[in-house]
Amino acid sequence: MASGCAVLAAPGVEGAASLAGTAGTTATGYISTQSSRELNAANVELIRAQAQSQKAQAEELRIKREELEDERAATVGILREMALTREDLTLADLAIWVQAGGDPDYAMHYALQDPAGTTAKKE
C-alpha cells in the first residue's frame, strides 16, 4: 500500500509543482514588467533632461546672435564715422561689408591700424 499512497500523492505534487511553475512565471513577468516601467521612466527623464539642455543651448545661441548683431550695428556706425572723418572710402566699403555679414572684429582691427597704412585720402 505504500506504493499506492505514493501514486495518490503524485497528482498533488504535480499540482503543487504546476502552481509553483505558474507562480514563478508570474513573478518573472511581474519583474519584467516592473523593469520595463523603470526603464521607461528613466528614458522619460533622459528625454526631459535633453530637452532642457537643448532649450538652454537655443537660448544661449539667441543671446549670442543678439550680441553679435548689436556689435555689428555699432561697428558699422563707427566705421561710417571714421570713413567720413578720414575721408576714406575703404572704411566706407568696410562698413558695408560688415553690415552685409562681415566679421566686425576683423573690420575694427583693420580700421584701427595706423592710418598711414590705409588708403586714406592725403592732403
Tab-separated table of N, CA and C in Angstrom:
chain	number	residue	atom	x	y	z
A	1	MET	N	0.788	-1.176	0.000
A	1	MET	CA	0.000	0.000	0.000
A	1	MET	C	0.839	1.252	0.000
A	2	ALA	N	1.994	1.118	0.413
A	2	ALA	CA	2.857	2.281	0.413
A	2	ALA	C	3.019	2.813	-0.978
A	3	SER	N	3.086	1.874	-1.942
A	3	SER	CA	3.232	2.346	-3.309
A	3	SER	C	1.950	3.001	-3.779
A	4	GLY	N	0.808	2.562	-3.295
A	4	GLY	CA	-0.469	3.179	-3.650
A	4	GLY	C	-0.573	4.590	-3.120
A	5	CYS	N	-0.036	4.808	-1.951
A	5	CYS	CA	-0.046	6.165	-1.388
A	5	CYS	C	0.822	7.087	-2.197
A	6	ALA	N	1.907	6.522	-2.656
A	6	ALA	CA	2.809	7.346	-3.461
A	6	ALA	C	2.132	7.726	-4.756
A	7	VAL	N	1.362	6.809	-5.320
A	7	VAL	CA	0.655	7.101	-6.566
A	7	VAL	C	-0.417	8.139	-6.311
A	8	LEU	N	-1.087	8.037	-5.185
A	8	LEU	CA	-2.117	9.016	-4.865
A	8	LEU	C	-1.511	10.386	-4.549
A	9	ALA	N	-0.332	10.384	-3.996
A	9	ALA	CA	0.310	11.646	-3.652
A	9	ALA	C	0.858	12.346	-4.880
A	10	ALA	N	1.140	11.601	-5.921
A	10	ALA	CA	1.756	12.182	-7.111
A	10	ALA	C	0.909	13.275	-7.749
A	11	PRO	N	-0.420	13.104	-7.900
A	11	PRO	CA	-1.184	14.196	-8.501
A	11	PRO	C	-1.127	15.477	-7.681
A	12	GLY	N	-1.094	15.388	-6.396
A	12	GLY	CA	-0.994	16.589	-5.556
A	12	GLY	C	0.336	17.282	-5.726
A	13	VAL	N	1.378	16.457	-5.822
A	13	VAL	CA	2.724	17.002	-6.014
A	13	VAL	C	2.802	17.672	-7.374
A	14	GLU	N	2.239	17.017	-8.383
A	14	GLU	CA	2.248	17.613	-9.712
A	14	GLU	C	1.490	18.930	-9.709
A	15	GLY	N	0.366	18.995	-8.994
A	15	GLY	CA	-0.414	20.233	-8.909
A	15	GLY	C	0.367	21.332	-8.223
A	16	ALA	N	1.064	20.960	-7.167
A	16	ALA	CA	1.878	21.943	-6.448
A	16	ALA	C	3.012	22.431	-7.327
A	17	ALA	N	3.620	21.503	-8.055
A	17	ALA	CA	4.710	21.892	-8.965
A	17	ALA	C	4.184	22.795	-10.054
A	18	SER	N	2.997	22.489	-10.557
A	18	SER	CA	2.390	23.306	-11.598
A	18	SER	C	2.094	24.708	-11.072
A	19	LEU	N	1.571	24.776	-9.849
A	19	LEU	CA	1.304	26.085	-9.231
A	19	LEU	C	2.603	26.846	-8.996
A	20	ALA	N	3.637	26.145	-8.585
A	20	ALA	CA	4.928	26.783	-8.359
A	20	ALA	C	5.477	27.318	-9.669
A	21	GLY	N	5.319	26.538	-10.742
A	21	GLY	CA	5.775	26.994	-12.061
A	21	GLY	C	5.014	28.217	-12.513
A	22	THR	N	3.712	28.215	-12.290
A	22	THR	CA	2.881	29.365	-12.654
A	22	THR	C	3.272	30.579	-11.829
A	23	ALA	N	3.487	30.379	-10.553
A	23	ALA	CA	3.896	31.484	-9.685
A	23	ALA	C	5.240	32.032	-10.128
A	24	GLY	N	6.144	31.133	-10.519
A	24	GLY	CA	7.465	31.570	-10.991
A	24	GLY	C	7.339	32.381	-12.269
A	25	THR	N	6.496	31.938	-13.187
A	25	THR	CA	6.283	32.663	-14.439
A	25	THR	C	5.645	34.016	-14.163
A	26	THR	N	4.674	34.028	-13.261
A	26	THR	CA	4.011	35.280	-12.898
A	26	THR	C	4.992	36.243	-12.253
A	27	ALA	N	5.814	35.720	-11.359
A	27	ALA	CA	6.821	36.570	-10.709
A	27	ALA	C	7.809	37.108	-11.728
A	28	THR	N	8.236	36.257	-12.657
A	28	THR	CA	9.163	36.704	-13.700
A	28	THR	C	8.503	37.772	-14.567
A	29	GLY	N	7.243	37.551	-14.923
A	29	GLY	CA	6.501	38.539	-15.714
A	29	GLY	C	6.361	39.855	-14.981
A	30	TYR	N	6.090	39.781	-13.676
A	30	TYR	CA	5.957	40.993	-12.869
A	30	TYR	C	7.279	41.751	-12.819
A	31	ILE	N	8.364	41.016	-12.591
A	31	ILE	CA	9.688	41.650	-12.527
A	31	ILE	C	10.032	42.275	-13.874
A	32	SER	N	9.720	41.549	-14.950
A	32	SER	CA	9.990	42.062	-16.289
A	32	SER	C	9.180	43.329	-16.542
A	33	THR	N	7.912	43.318	-16.179
A	33	THR	CA	7.048	44.491	-16.347
A	33	THR	C	7.556	45.643	-15.498
A	34	GLN	N	7.942	45.350	-14.274
A	34	GLN	CA	8.461	46.381	-13.375
A	34	GLN	C	9.748	46.978	-13.956
A	35	SER	N	10.618	46.145	-14.486
A	35	SER	CA	11.861	46.613	-15.087
A	35	SER	C	11.575	47.494	-16.297
A	36	SER	N	10.597	47.095	-17.087
A	36	SER	CA	10.222	47.894	-18.260
A	36	SER	C	9.699	49.259	-17.832
A	37	ARG	N	8.903	49.276	-16.782
A	37	ARG	CA	8.384	50.548	-16.276
A	37	ARG	C	9.518	51.449	-15.789
A	38	GLU	N	10.456	50.863	-15.071
A	38	GLU	CA	11.584	51.641	-14.565
A	38	GLU	C	12.441	52.162	-15.717
A	39	LEU	N	12.646	51.322	-16.732
A	39	LEU	CA	13.413	51.733	-17.906
A	39	LEU	C	12.684	52.855	-18.651
A	40	ASN	N	11.391	52.709	-18.810
A	40	ASN	CA	10.605	53.752	-19.481
A	40	ASN	C	10.657	55.060	-18.689
A	41	ALA	N	10.544	54.975	-17.389
A	41	ALA	CA	10.612	56.172	-16.561
A	41	ALA	C	11.986	56.834	-16.684
A	42	ALA	N	13.030	56.026	-16.719
A	42	ALA	CA	14.382	56.568	-16.884
A	42	ALA	C	14.526	57.225	-18.258
A	43	ASN	N	13.953	56.610	-19.280
A	43	ASN	CA	14.003	57.194	-20.618
A	43	ASN	C	13.255	58.522	-20.672
A	44	VAL	N	12.117	58.591	-20.005
A	44	VAL	CA	11.351	59.844	-19.955
A	44	VAL	C	12.182	60.930	-19.287
A	45	GLU	N	12.834	60.600	-18.202
A	45	GLU	CA	13.681	61.578	-17.504
A	45	GLU	C	14.849	62.014	-18.381
A	46	LEU	N	15.433	61.077	-19.108
A	46	LEU	CA	16.534	61.401	-20.013
A	46	LEU	C	16.057	62.345	-21.114
A	47	ILE	N	14.911	62.067	-21.680
A	47	ILE	CA	14.352	62.926	-22.728
A	47	ILE	C	14.070	64.321	-22.178
A	48	ARG	N	13.541	64.400	-20.975
A	48	ARG	CA	13.282	65.713	-20.355
A	48	ARG	C	14.585	66.479	-20.127
A	49	ALA	N	15.605	65.780	-19.675
A	49	ALA	CA	16.904	66.421	-19.446
A	49	ALA	C	17.496	66.902	-20.768
A	50	GLN	N	17.386	66.092	-21.821
A	50	GLN	CA	17.888	66.505	-23.128
A	50	GLN	C	17.121	67.715	-23.655
A	51	ALA	N	15.821	67.726	-23.455
A	51	ALA	CA	15.003	68.855	-23.900
A	51	ALA	C	15.407	70.134	-23.164
A	52	GLN	N	15.642	70.036	-21.867
A	52	GLN	CA	16.089	71.193	-21.088
A	52	GLN	C	17.447	71.689	-21.589
A	53	SER	N	18.338	70.748	-21.878
A	53	SER	CA	19.662	71.102	-22.371
A	53	SER	C	19.564	71.802	-23.719
A	54	GLN	N	18.740	71.287	-24.610
A	54	GLN	CA	18.566	71.906	-25.920
A	54	GLN	C	17.930	73.284	-25.795
A	55	LYS	N	17.006	73.423	-24.876
A	55	LYS	CA	16.364	74.720	-24.644
A	55	LYS	C	17.398	75.731	-24.155
A	56	ALA	N	18.265	75.312	-23.243
A	56	ALA	CA	19.316	76.202	-22.730
A	56	ALA	C	20.300	76.575	-23.834
A	57	GLN	N	20.660	75.603	-24.688
A	57	GLN	CA	21.569	75.877	-25.801
A	57	GLN	C	20.941	76.849	-26.795
A	58	ALA	N	19.667	76.672	-27.078
A	58	ALA	CA	18.967	77.569	-28.006
A	58	ALA	C	18.928	78.990	-27.442
A	59	GLU	N	18.681	79.109	-26.156
A	59	GLU	CA	18.652	80.433	-25.518
A	59	GLU	C	20.027	81.083	-25.564
A	60	GLU	N	21.064	80.291	-25.310
A	60	GLU	CA	22.436	80.806	-25.362
A	60	GLU	C	22.786	81.281	-26.772
A	61	LEU	N	22.391	80.515	-27.772
A	61	LEU	CA	22.638	80.913	-29.160
A	61	LEU	C	21.881	82.184	-29.518
A	62	ARG	N	20.651	82.310	-29.032
A	62	ARG	CA	19.852	83.515	-29.290
A	62	ARG	C	20.539	84.736	-28.702
A	63	ILE	N	21.032	84.609	-27.489
A	63	ILE	CA	21.709	85.722	-26.822
A	63	ILE	C	22.981	86.099	-27.578
A	64	LYS	N	23.762	85.098	-27.982
A	64	LYS	CA	24.991	85.365	-28.735
A	64	LYS	C	24.692	86.047	-30.060
A	65	ARG	N	23.633	85.595	-30.735
A	65	ARG	CA	23.250	86.207	-32.013
A	65	ARG	C	22.854	87.666	-31.822
A	66	GLU	N	22.092	87.950	-30.767
A	66	GLU	CA	21.701	89.331	-30.484
A	66	GLU	C	22.928	90.192	-30.173
A	67	GLU	N	23.861	89.648	-29.397
A	67	GLU	CA	25.086	90.390	-29.080
A	67	GLU	C	25.901	90.666	-30.335
A	68	LEU	N	25.983	89.682	-31.228
A	68	LEU	CA	26.727	89.864	-32.474
A	68	LEU	C	26.058	90.921	-33.351
A	69	GLU	N	24.737	90.908	-33.406
A	69	GLU	CA	24.032	91.919	-34.197
A	69	GLU	C	24.220	93.314	-33.603
A	70	ASP	N	24.216	93.412	-32.285
A	70	ASP	CA	24.490	94.701	-31.635
A	70	ASP	C	25.908	95.169	-31.944
A	71	GLU	N	26.856	94.230	-31.854
A	71	GLU	CA	28.252	94.552	-32.153
A	71	GLU	C	28.385	94.964	-33.619
A	72	ARG	N	27.693	94.275	-34.487
A	72	ARG	CA	27.752	94.570	-35.912
A	72	ARG	C	27.222	95.989	-36.176
A	73	ALA	N	26.085	96.319	-35.583
A	73	ALA	CA	25.493	97.647	-35.788
A	73	ALA	C	26.413	98.749	-35.257
A	74	ALA	N	26.999	98.525	-34.086
A	74	ALA	CA	27.914	99.519	-33.515
A	74	ALA	C	29.150	99.674	-34.396
A	75	THR	N	29.683	98.573	-34.889
A	75	THR	CA	30.873	98.614	-35.739
A	75	THR	C	30.585	99.355	-37.039
A	76	VAL	N	29.422	99.104	-37.626
A	76	VAL	CA	29.047	99.794	-38.866
A	76	VAL	C	28.993	101.303	-38.618
A	77	GLY	N	28.389	101.700	-37.509
A	77	GLY	CA	28.320	103.126	-37.183
A	77	GLY	C	29.697	103.740	-36.992
A	78	ILE	N	30.562	103.058	-36.276
A	78	ILE	CA	31.923	103.561	-36.033
A	78	ILE	C	32.691	103.656	-37.345
A	79	LEU	N	32.580	102.621	-38.175
A	79	LEU	CA	33.304	102.635	-39.454
A	79	LEU	C	32.810	103.757	-40.365
A	80	ARG	N	31.527	103.989	-40.403
A	80	ARG	CA	30.988	105.090	-41.227
A	80	ARG	C	31.498	106.441	-40.726
A	81	GLU	N	31.499	106.591	-39.406
A	81	GLU	CA	32.001	107.852	-38.834
A	81	GLU	C	33.484	108.028	-39.146
A	82	MET	N	34.250	106.954	-39.002
A	82	MET	CA	35.677	107.020	-39.313
A	82	MET	C	35.900	107.313	-40.799
A	83	ALA	N	35.075	106.722	-41.656
A	83	ALA	CA	35.200	106.954	-43.098
A	83	ALA	C	34.967	108.423	-43.428
A	84	LEU	N	33.983	109.034	-42.774
A	84	LEU	CA	33.716	110.463	-43.000
A	84	LEU	C	34.841	111.330	-42.451
A	85	THR	N	35.279	111.007	-41.232
A	85	THR	CA	36.324	111.800	-40.590
A	85	THR	C	37.628	111.724	-41.366
A	86	ARG	N	37.990	110.556	-41.798
A	86	ARG	CA	39.254	110.359	-42.512
A	86	ARG	C	39.119	110.541	-44.024
A	87	GLU	N	37.878	110.673	-44.461
A	87	GLU	CA	37.596	110.729	-45.898
A	87	GLU	C	38.213	109.507	-46.587
A	88	ASP	N	37.890	108.348	-46.049
A	88	ASP	CA	38.472	107.085	-46.500
A	88	ASP	C	37.365	106.175	-47.039
A	89	LEU	N	37.343	106.013	-48.361
A	89	LEU	CA	36.328	105.185	-48.988
A	89	LEU	C	36.482	103.704	-48.642
A	90	THR	N	37.688	103.279	-48.312
A	90	THR	CA	37.904	101.886	-47.924
A	90	THR	C	37.146	101.577	-46.634
A	91	LEU	N	37.156	102.496	-45.698
A	91	LEU	CA	36.417	102.295	-44.446
A	91	LEU	C	34.911	102.298	-44.701
A	92	ALA	N	34.458	103.123	-45.652
A	92	ALA	CA	33.036	103.119	-46.006
A	92	ALA	C	32.661	101.767	-46.608
A	93	ASP	N	33.523	101.239	-47.452
A	93	ASP	CA	33.275	99.912	-48.030
A	93	ASP	C	33.310	98.836	-46.951
A	94	LEU	N	34.205	98.993	-46.019
A	94	LEU	CA	34.314	98.039	-44.912
A	94	LEU	C	33.032	98.053	-44.071
A	95	ALA	N	32.455	99.226	-43.875
A	95	ALA	CA	31.192	99.331	-43.139
A	95	ALA	C	30.084	98.570	-43.868
A	96	ILE	N	30.055	98.700	-45.181
A	96	ILE	CA	29.052	97.974	-45.978
A	96	ILE	C	29.274	96.470	-45.856
A	97	TRP	N	30.538	96.067	-45.889
A	97	TRP	CA	30.872	94.644	-45.780
A	97	TRP	C	30.424	94.076	-44.430
A	98	VAL	N	30.665	94.823	-43.358
A	98	VAL	CA	30.255	94.361	-42.014
A	98	VAL	C	28.737	94.297	-41.934
A	99	GLN	N	28.068	95.298	-42.488
A	99	GLN	CA	26.607	95.316	-42.454
A	99	GLN	C	26.027	94.108	-43.204
A	100	ALA	N	26.721	93.666	-44.241
A	100	ALA	CA	26.263	92.517	-45.038
A	100	ALA	C	26.620	91.176	-44.398
A	101	GLY	N	27.332	91.202	-43.264
A	101	GLY	CA	27.643	89.946	-42.575
A	101	GLY	C	29.114	89.717	-42.333
A	102	GLY	N	29.961	90.672	-42.711
A	102	GLY	CA	31.391	90.530	-42.477
A	102	GLY	C	31.730	90.548	-40.993
A	103	ASP	N	32.922	90.123	-40.680
A	103	ASP	CA	33.385	89.999	-39.298
A	103	ASP	C	33.672	91.372	-38.687
A	104	PRO	N	32.891	91.795	-37.688
A	104	PRO	CA	33.095	93.109	-37.077
A	104	PRO	C	34.463	93.247	-36.396
A	105	ASP	N	34.951	92.164	-35.793
A	105	ASP	CA	36.252	92.227	-35.119
A	105	ASP	C	37.373	92.474	-36.125
A	106	TYR	N	37.335	91.779	-37.237
A	106	TYR	CA	38.349	91.972	-38.270
A	106	TYR	C	38.279	93.403	-38.807
A	107	ALA	N	37.075	93.893	-39.034
A	107	ALA	CA	36.907	95.239	-39.575
A	107	ALA	C	37.459	96.295	-38.620
A	108	MET	N	37.178	96.140	-37.328
A	108	MET	CA	37.690	97.124	-36.359
A	108	MET	C	39.202	97.027	-36.248
A	109	HIS	N	39.738	95.836	-36.296
A	109	HIS	CA	41.194	95.677	-36.266
A	109	HIS	C	41.809	96.400	-37.458
A	110	TYR	N	41.234	96.236	-38.611
A	110	TYR	CA	41.725	96.897	-39.817
A	110	TYR	C	41.612	98.419	-39.675
A	111	ALA	N	40.459	98.891	-39.204
A	111	ALA	CA	40.218	100.335	-39.101
A	111	ALA	C	41.135	101.002	-38.088
A	112	LEU	N	41.530	100.282	-37.057
A	112	LEU	CA	42.351	100.880	-36.002
A	112	LEU	C	43.845	100.788	-36.284
A	113	GLN	N	44.205	100.232	-37.421
A	113	GLN	CA	45.615	100.221	-37.798
A	113	GLN	C	46.057	101.655	-38.062
A	114	ASP	N	47.348	101.834	-38.166
A	114	ASP	CA	47.921	103.153	-38.456
A	114	ASP	C	47.283	103.704	-39.724
A	115	PRO	N	46.685	104.900	-39.655
A	115	PRO	CA	46.050	105.483	-40.843
A	115	PRO	C	46.981	105.611	-42.034
A	116	ALA	N	48.269	105.732	-41.813
A	116	ALA	CA	49.218	105.833	-42.924
A	116	ALA	C	49.242	104.513	-43.695
A	117	GLY	N	48.895	103.422	-43.018
A	117	GLY	CA	48.903	102.115	-43.668
A	117	GLY	C	47.638	101.847	-44.466
A	118	THR	N	46.629	102.700	-44.341
A	118	THR	CA	45.383	102.516	-45.081
A	118	THR	C	45.432	103.360	-46.347
A	119	THR	N	44.369	103.314	-47.102
A	119	THR	CA	44.310	104.071	-48.353
A	119	THR	C	43.606	105.408	-48.135
A	120	ALA	N	43.822	106.006	-46.959
A	120	ALA	CA	43.171	107.262	-46.644
A	120	ALA	C	43.635	108.356	-47.607
A	121	LYS	N	42.685	109.242	-47.909
A	121	LYS	CA	42.966	110.359	-48.805
A	121	LYS	C	43.931	111.314	-48.114
A	122	LYS	N	44.990	111.700	-48.779
A	122	LYS	CA	46.005	112.561	-48.164
A	122	LYS	C	45.925	113.947	-48.776
A	123	GLU	N	46.198	114.943	-47.951
A	123	GLU	CA	46.151	116.333	-48.429
A	123	GLU	C	47.483	116.754	-48.960
